[in-house]
Coordinates of C-alpha atoms in Angstrom, one line a residue:
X191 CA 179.8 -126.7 -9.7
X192 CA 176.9 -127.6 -11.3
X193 CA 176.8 -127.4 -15.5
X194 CA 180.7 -126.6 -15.2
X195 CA 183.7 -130.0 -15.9
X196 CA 186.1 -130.2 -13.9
X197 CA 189.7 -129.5 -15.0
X198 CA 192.2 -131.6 -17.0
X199 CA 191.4 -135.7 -16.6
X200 CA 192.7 -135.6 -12.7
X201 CA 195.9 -138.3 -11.8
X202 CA 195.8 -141.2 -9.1
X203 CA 198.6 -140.4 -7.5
X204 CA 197.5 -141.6 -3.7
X205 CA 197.9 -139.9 -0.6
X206 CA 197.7 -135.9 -1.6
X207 CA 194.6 -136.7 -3.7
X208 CA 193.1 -137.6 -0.6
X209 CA 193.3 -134.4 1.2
X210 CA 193.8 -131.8 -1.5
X211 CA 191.0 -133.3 -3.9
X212 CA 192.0 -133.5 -7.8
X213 CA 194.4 -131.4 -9.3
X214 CA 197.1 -131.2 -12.0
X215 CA 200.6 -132.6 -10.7
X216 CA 202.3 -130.3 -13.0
X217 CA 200.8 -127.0 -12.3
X218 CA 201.1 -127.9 -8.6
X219 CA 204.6 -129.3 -8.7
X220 CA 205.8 -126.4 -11.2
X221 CA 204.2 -124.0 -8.9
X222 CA 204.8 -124.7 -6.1
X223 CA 208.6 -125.1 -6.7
X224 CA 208.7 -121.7 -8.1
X225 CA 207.5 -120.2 -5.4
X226 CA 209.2 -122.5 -2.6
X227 CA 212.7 -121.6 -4.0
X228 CA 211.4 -117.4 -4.3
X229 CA 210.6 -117.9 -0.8
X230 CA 213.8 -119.4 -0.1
X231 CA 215.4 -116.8 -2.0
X232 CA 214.0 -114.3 0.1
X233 CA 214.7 -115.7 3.5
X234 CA 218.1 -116.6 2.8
X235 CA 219.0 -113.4 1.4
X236 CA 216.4 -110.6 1.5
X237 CA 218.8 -107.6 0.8
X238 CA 219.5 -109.2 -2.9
X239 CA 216.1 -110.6 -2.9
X240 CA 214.6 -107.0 -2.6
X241 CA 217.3 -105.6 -4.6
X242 CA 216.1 -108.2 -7.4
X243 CA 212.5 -107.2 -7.2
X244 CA 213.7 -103.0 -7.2
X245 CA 215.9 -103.9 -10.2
X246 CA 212.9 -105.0 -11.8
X247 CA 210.2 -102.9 -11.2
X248 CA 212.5 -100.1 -11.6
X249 CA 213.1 -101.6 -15.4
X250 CA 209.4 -102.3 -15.9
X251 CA 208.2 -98.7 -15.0
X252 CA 211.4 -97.0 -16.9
X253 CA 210.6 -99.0 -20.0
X254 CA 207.0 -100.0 -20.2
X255 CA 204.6 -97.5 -18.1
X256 CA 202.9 -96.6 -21.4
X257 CA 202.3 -100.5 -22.2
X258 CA 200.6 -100.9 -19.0
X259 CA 199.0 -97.1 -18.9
X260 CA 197.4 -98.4 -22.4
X261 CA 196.7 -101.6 -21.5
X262 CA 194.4 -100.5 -18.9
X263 CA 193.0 -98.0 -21.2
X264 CA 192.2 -101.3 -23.5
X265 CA 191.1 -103.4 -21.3
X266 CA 188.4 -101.0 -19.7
X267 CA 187.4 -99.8 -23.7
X268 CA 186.6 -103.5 -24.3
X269 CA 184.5 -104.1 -21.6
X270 CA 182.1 -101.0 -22.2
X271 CA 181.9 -102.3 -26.1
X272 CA 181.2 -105.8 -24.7
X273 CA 178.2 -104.8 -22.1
X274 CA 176.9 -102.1 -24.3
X275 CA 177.0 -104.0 -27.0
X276 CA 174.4 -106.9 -28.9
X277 CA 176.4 -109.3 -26.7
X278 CA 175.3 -107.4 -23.6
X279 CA 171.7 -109.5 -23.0
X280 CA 173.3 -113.0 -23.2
X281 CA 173.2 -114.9 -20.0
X282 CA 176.2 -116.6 -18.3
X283 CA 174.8 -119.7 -18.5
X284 CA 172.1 -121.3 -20.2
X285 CA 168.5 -119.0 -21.3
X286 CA 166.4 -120.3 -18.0
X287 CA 169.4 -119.7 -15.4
X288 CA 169.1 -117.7 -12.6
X289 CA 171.8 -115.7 -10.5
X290 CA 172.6 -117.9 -7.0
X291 CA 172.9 -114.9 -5.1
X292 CA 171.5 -112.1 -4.2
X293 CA 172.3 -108.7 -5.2
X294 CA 173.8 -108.0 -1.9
X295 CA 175.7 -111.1 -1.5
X296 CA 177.1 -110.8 -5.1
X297 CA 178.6 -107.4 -4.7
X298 CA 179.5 -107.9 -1.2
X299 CA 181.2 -110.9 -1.8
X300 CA 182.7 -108.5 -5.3
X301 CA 184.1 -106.1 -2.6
X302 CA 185.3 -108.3 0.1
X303 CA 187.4 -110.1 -2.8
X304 CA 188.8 -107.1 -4.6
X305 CA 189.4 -104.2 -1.8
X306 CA 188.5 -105.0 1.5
X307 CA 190.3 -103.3 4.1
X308 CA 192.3 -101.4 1.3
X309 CA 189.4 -98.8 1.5
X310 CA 189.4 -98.3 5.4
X311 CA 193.1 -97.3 5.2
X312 CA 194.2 -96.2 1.7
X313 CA 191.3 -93.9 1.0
X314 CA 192.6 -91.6 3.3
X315 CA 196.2 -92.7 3.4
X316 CA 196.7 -92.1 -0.2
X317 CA 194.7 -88.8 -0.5
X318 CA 196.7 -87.1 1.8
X319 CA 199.9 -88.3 0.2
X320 CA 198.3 -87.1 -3.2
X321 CA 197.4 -83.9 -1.5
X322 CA 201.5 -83.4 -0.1
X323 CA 202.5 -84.5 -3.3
X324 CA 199.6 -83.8 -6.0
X325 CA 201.6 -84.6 -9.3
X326 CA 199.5 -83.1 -11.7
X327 CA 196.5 -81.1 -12.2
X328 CA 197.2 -78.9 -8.8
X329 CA 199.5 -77.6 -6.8
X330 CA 200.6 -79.3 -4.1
X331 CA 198.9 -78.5 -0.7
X332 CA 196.3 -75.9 -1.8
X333 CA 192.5 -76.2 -1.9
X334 CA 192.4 -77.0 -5.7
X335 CA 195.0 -80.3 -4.8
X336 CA 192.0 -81.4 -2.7
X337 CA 189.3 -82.8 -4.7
X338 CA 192.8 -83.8 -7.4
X339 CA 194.1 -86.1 -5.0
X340 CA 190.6 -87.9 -3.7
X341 CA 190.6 -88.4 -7.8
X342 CA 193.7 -89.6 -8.0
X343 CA 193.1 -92.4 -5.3
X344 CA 189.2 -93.2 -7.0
X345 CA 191.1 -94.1 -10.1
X346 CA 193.5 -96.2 -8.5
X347 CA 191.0 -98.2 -6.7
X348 CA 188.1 -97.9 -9.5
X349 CA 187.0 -98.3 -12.7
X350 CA 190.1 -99.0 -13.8
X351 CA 191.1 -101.5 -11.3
X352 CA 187.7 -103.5 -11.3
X353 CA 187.8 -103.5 -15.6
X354 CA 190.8 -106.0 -15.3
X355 CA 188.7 -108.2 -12.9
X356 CA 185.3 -107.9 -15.3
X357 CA 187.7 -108.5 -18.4
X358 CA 189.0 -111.6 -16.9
X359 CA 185.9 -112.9 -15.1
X360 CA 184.0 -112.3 -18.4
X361 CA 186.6 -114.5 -20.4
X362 CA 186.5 -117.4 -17.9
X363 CA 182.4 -117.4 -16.9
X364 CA 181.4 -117.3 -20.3
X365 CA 182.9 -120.5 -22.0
X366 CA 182.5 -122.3 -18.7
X367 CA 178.9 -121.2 -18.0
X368 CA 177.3 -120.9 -21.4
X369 CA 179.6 -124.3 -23.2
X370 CA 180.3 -126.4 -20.4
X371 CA 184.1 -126.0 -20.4
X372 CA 186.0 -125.9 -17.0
X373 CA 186.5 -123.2 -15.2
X374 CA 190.1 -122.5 -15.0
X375 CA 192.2 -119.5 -15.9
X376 CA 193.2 -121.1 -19.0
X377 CA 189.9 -121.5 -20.3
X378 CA 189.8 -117.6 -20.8
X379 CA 192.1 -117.7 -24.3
X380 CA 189.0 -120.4 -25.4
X381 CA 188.1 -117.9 -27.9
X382 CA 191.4 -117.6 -29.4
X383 CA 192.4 -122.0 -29.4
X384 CA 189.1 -123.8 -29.0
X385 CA 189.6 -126.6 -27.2
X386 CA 193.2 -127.7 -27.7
X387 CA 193.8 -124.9 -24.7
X388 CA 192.8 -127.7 -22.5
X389 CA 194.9 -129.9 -20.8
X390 CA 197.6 -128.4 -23.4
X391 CA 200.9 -127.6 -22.0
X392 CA 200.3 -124.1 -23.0
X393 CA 197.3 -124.2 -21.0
X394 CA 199.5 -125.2 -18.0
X395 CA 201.8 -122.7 -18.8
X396 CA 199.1 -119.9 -18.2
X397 CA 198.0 -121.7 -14.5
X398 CA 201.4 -121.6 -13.8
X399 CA 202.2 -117.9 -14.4
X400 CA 198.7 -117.3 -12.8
X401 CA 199.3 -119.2 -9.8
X402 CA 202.6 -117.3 -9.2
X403 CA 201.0 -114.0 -9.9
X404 CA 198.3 -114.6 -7.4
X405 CA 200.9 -115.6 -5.3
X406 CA 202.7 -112.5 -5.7
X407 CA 199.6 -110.1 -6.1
X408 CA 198.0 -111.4 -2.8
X409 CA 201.7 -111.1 -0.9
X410 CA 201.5 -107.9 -1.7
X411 CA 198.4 -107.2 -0.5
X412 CA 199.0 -109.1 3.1
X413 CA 202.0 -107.3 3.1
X414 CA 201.1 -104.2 2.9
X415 CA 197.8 -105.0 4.8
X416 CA 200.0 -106.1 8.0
X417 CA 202.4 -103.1 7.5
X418 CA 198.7 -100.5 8.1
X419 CA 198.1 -102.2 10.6
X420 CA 201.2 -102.6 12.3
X421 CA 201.2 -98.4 11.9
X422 CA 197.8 -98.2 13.6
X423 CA 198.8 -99.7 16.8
X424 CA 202.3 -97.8 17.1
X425 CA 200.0 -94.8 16.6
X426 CA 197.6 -95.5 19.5
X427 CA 199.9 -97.6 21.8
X428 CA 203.0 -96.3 20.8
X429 CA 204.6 -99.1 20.2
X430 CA 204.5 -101.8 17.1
X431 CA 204.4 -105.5 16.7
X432 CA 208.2 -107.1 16.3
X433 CA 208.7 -108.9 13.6
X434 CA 207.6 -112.1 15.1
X435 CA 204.4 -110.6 16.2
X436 CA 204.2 -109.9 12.4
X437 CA 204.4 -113.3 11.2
X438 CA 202.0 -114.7 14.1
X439 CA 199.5 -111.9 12.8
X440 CA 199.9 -112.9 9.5
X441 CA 199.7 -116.7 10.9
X442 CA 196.5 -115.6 12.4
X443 CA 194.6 -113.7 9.1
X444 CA 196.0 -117.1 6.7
X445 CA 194.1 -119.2 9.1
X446 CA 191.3 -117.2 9.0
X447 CA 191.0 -117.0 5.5
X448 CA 191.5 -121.0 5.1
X449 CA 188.6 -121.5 7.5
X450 CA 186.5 -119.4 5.5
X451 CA 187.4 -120.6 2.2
X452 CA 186.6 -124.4 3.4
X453 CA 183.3 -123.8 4.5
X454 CA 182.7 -123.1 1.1
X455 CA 181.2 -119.5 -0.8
X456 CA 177.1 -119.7 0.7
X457 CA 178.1 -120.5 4.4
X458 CA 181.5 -119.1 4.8
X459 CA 182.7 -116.4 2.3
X460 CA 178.7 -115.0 1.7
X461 CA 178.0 -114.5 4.9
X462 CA 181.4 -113.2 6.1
X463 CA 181.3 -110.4 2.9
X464 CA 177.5 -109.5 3.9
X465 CA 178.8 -108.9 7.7
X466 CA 181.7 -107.1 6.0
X467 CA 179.7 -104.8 4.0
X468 CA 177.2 -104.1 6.5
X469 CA 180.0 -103.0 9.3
X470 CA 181.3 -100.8 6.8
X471 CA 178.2 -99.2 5.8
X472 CA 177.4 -98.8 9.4
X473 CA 181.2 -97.1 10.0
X474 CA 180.6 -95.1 6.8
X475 CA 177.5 -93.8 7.8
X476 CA 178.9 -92.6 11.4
X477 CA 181.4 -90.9 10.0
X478 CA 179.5 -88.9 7.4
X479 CA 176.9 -88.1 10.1
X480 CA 179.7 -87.3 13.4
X481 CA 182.1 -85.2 11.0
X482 CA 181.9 -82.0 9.0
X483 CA 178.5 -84.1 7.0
X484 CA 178.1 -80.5 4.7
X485 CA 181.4 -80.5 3.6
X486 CA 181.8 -84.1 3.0
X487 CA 179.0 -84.4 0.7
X488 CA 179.9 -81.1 -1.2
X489 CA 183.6 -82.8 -1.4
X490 CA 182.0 -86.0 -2.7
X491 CA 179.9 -84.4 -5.5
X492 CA 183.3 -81.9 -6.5
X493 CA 185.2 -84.9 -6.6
X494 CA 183.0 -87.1 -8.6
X495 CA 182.6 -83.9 -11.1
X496 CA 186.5 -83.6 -10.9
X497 CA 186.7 -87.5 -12.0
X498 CA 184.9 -87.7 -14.7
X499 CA 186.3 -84.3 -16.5
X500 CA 189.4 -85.7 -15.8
X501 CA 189.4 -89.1 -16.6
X502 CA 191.2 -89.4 -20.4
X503 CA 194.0 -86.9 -19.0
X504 CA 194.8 -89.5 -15.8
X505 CA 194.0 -92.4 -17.7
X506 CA 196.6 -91.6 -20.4
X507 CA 199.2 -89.0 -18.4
X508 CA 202.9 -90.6 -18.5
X509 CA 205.1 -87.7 -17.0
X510 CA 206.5 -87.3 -20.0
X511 CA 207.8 -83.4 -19.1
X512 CA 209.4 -84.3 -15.5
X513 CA 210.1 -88.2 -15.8
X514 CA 209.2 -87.8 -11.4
X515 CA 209.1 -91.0 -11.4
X516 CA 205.7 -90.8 -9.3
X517 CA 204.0 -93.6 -11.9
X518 CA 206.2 -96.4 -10.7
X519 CA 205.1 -95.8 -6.6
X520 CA 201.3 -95.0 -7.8
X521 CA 199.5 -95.6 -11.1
X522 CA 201.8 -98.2 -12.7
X523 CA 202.3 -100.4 -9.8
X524 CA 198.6 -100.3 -9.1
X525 CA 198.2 -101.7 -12.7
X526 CA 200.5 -104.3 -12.1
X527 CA 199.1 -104.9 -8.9
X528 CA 195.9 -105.4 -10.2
X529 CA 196.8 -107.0 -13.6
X530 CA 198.4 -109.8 -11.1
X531 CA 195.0 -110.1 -9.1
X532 CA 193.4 -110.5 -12.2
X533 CA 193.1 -114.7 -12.3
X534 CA 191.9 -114.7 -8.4
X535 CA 189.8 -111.8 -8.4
X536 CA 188.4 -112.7 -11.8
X537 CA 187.8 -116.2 -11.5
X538 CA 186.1 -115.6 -8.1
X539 CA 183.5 -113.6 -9.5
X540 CA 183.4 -115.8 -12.6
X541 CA 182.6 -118.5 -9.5
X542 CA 179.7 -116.5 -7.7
X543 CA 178.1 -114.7 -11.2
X544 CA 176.4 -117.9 -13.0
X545 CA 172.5 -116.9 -14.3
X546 CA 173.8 -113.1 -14.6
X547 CA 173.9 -111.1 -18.3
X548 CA 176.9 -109.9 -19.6
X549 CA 175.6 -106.4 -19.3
X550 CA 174.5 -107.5 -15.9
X551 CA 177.9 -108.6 -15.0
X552 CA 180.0 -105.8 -16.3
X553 CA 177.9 -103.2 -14.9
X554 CA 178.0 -104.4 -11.5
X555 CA 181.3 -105.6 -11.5
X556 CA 183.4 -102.1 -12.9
X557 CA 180.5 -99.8 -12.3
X558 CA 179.3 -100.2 -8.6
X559 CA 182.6 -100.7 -7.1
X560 CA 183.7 -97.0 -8.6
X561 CA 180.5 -95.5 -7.2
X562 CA 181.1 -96.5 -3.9
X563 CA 184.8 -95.9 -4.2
X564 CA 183.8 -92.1 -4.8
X565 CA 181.0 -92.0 -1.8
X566 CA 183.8 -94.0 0.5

């Protein structure tokens, strides 16, 4: 990338070079044999290996759902002060540059990264759950529980969501854009180290844990992505994939994401998010215009309403009273969810936002998504 270093002084070390270009050995190697033996782990033994993971998300949500619940709460806070702020006009980059994509192309290729098919199923999928099951607010299964759960779901996949990915973006664009420092997840603590982050083994410790928890946060996501879809063609055909149709599926969408991300962000991943948003807009539009359209737009305007009164009381509710455990299969594991996407999703739009303001940048990264999150 042009006005951006590359990452710590690269290491001769022959035949990988060649094919995967120039990277840390010690990242990669530390990486990759986390993740190898997890994987290993898993296969060998899923029953413990998914007893493991309950163990600890049951542990995380007992003990430390108001850490995360507050964390969010920061993190969005900060990135408000930051764009509405006297830092808000300065440029991710130098004075005179200019973003390299259009507005289009930059918040298609926002969505595509962050959400894509998670709105086609989840925003009705979790709405209806939230509807049978409406955990505050409402009582399940009436008309008030309605426009509650919609709510529920736009802050799961909103503002709060998209302020981890703006934090983080924000953190790694701006050194690497405006000083000249490499664009790495690492560089994002510049403003706390200077530049002994770089190259430091601290530094490497930080790719490390972010490598795994894109690793884990995109898992999830192809996981859960394979499981919709798996339910979608048992409910039309009647019958589901096996579990080797499964994995020849998932085969399939890793090649197709490795074709796309080698031809590069203006020929592969540009055009694929404009055809992306444009087929949605287009399915979108059919469906506001072929179903109830009044009663869709009057739920879309309650709901918004409904959001935005609401939004303190969801952002900071813990189930103290009933300890329902409902946090730990919704709000919390979103966070974490997220919190883990936060290094892929943010560096990518670090990647495709040079030339933009940091006003510029926050805005359409937090606020745009959550617009059409409500609309969707």
């Amino acid at each position: 990338m042009e006005g951006v270093k590359t990452v710590s002084p690269p290491m001769n070390i022959g035949v990988m070079e060649k094919y995967l270009g120039k990277f840390d050995p010690v990242i990669f190697w530390v990486s990759g044999i986390v993740i190898v033996a997890s994987l290993i782990f898993g296969l060998n033994s899923p029953e413990k290996f998914d007893g493991t993971l309950s163990a600890a998300q049951k542990f995380v949500v007992g003990n430390f759902s108001w850490y995360f619940l507050l964390s969010i709460a920061i993190y969005l806070g900060v990135i408000m002060v930051i764009a509405f702020g006297k830092y808000g006009n300065l440029r991710l980059g130098k004075e005179d540059d200019r973003p390299e994509f259009s507005y289009f192309s930059w918040i298609a290729m926002l969505f595509s990264c962050g959400v894509g098919v998670g709105y086609a199923f989840w925003a009705v999928g979790e709405p209806v759950m939230h509807y049978m099951n409406t955990p505050y607010l409402a009582t399940s299964q009436t008309p008030e529980a309605q426009p509650i759960a919609i709510q529920i779901g736009v802050m799961h996949w909103g503002l709060h969501a998209w302020a981890v990915f703006a934090l983080v973006g924000l953190a790694i664009a701006f050194p690497a854009y405006r000083m000249g420092k490499p664009m790495n997840v690492s560089i994002s603590l510049y403003g706390i180290f200077g530049d002994k982050i770089i190259g430091s083994p601290f530094g490497r410790f930080v790719e490390i844990l972010a490598s795994f928890a894109t690793v884990a946060g995109v898992s999830t996501a192809l996981g859960l992505g394979i499981i919709s879809v798996n339910a979608g063609i048992k409910h039309i055909f009647g019958t589901g994939l096996t579990t080797t149709g499964m994995v020849l599926f998932m085969i399939f969408l890793i090649g197709c994401y490795i074709i796309s991300a080698i031809s590069g962000i203006e020929k592969g991943i540009k055009n694929l998010s404009n055809i992306n948003v444009f087929v949605a807009f287009l399915w979108g539009g059919f469906l506001l215009v072929m179903g109830p359209t009044n009663d869709l737009l009057n739920l879309t305007v309650q709901t918004a309403g409904s959001y935005v009164q609401n939004f303190i009381y969801m952002t900071f509710w813990t189930d103290f009273e009933s300890k329902s455990g409902w946090l730990g299969w919704w709000t919390v594991f979103y966070w974490v969810w997220w919190i883990s996407w936060g290094p892929f999703c943010g560096g990518f739009v670090a990647r495709i936002s040079k030339g933009r303001t940091v006003r510029e940048f926050i805005l359409g990264v937090a606020l745009v998504p959550t617009l059409v999150a409500i609309v969707w």
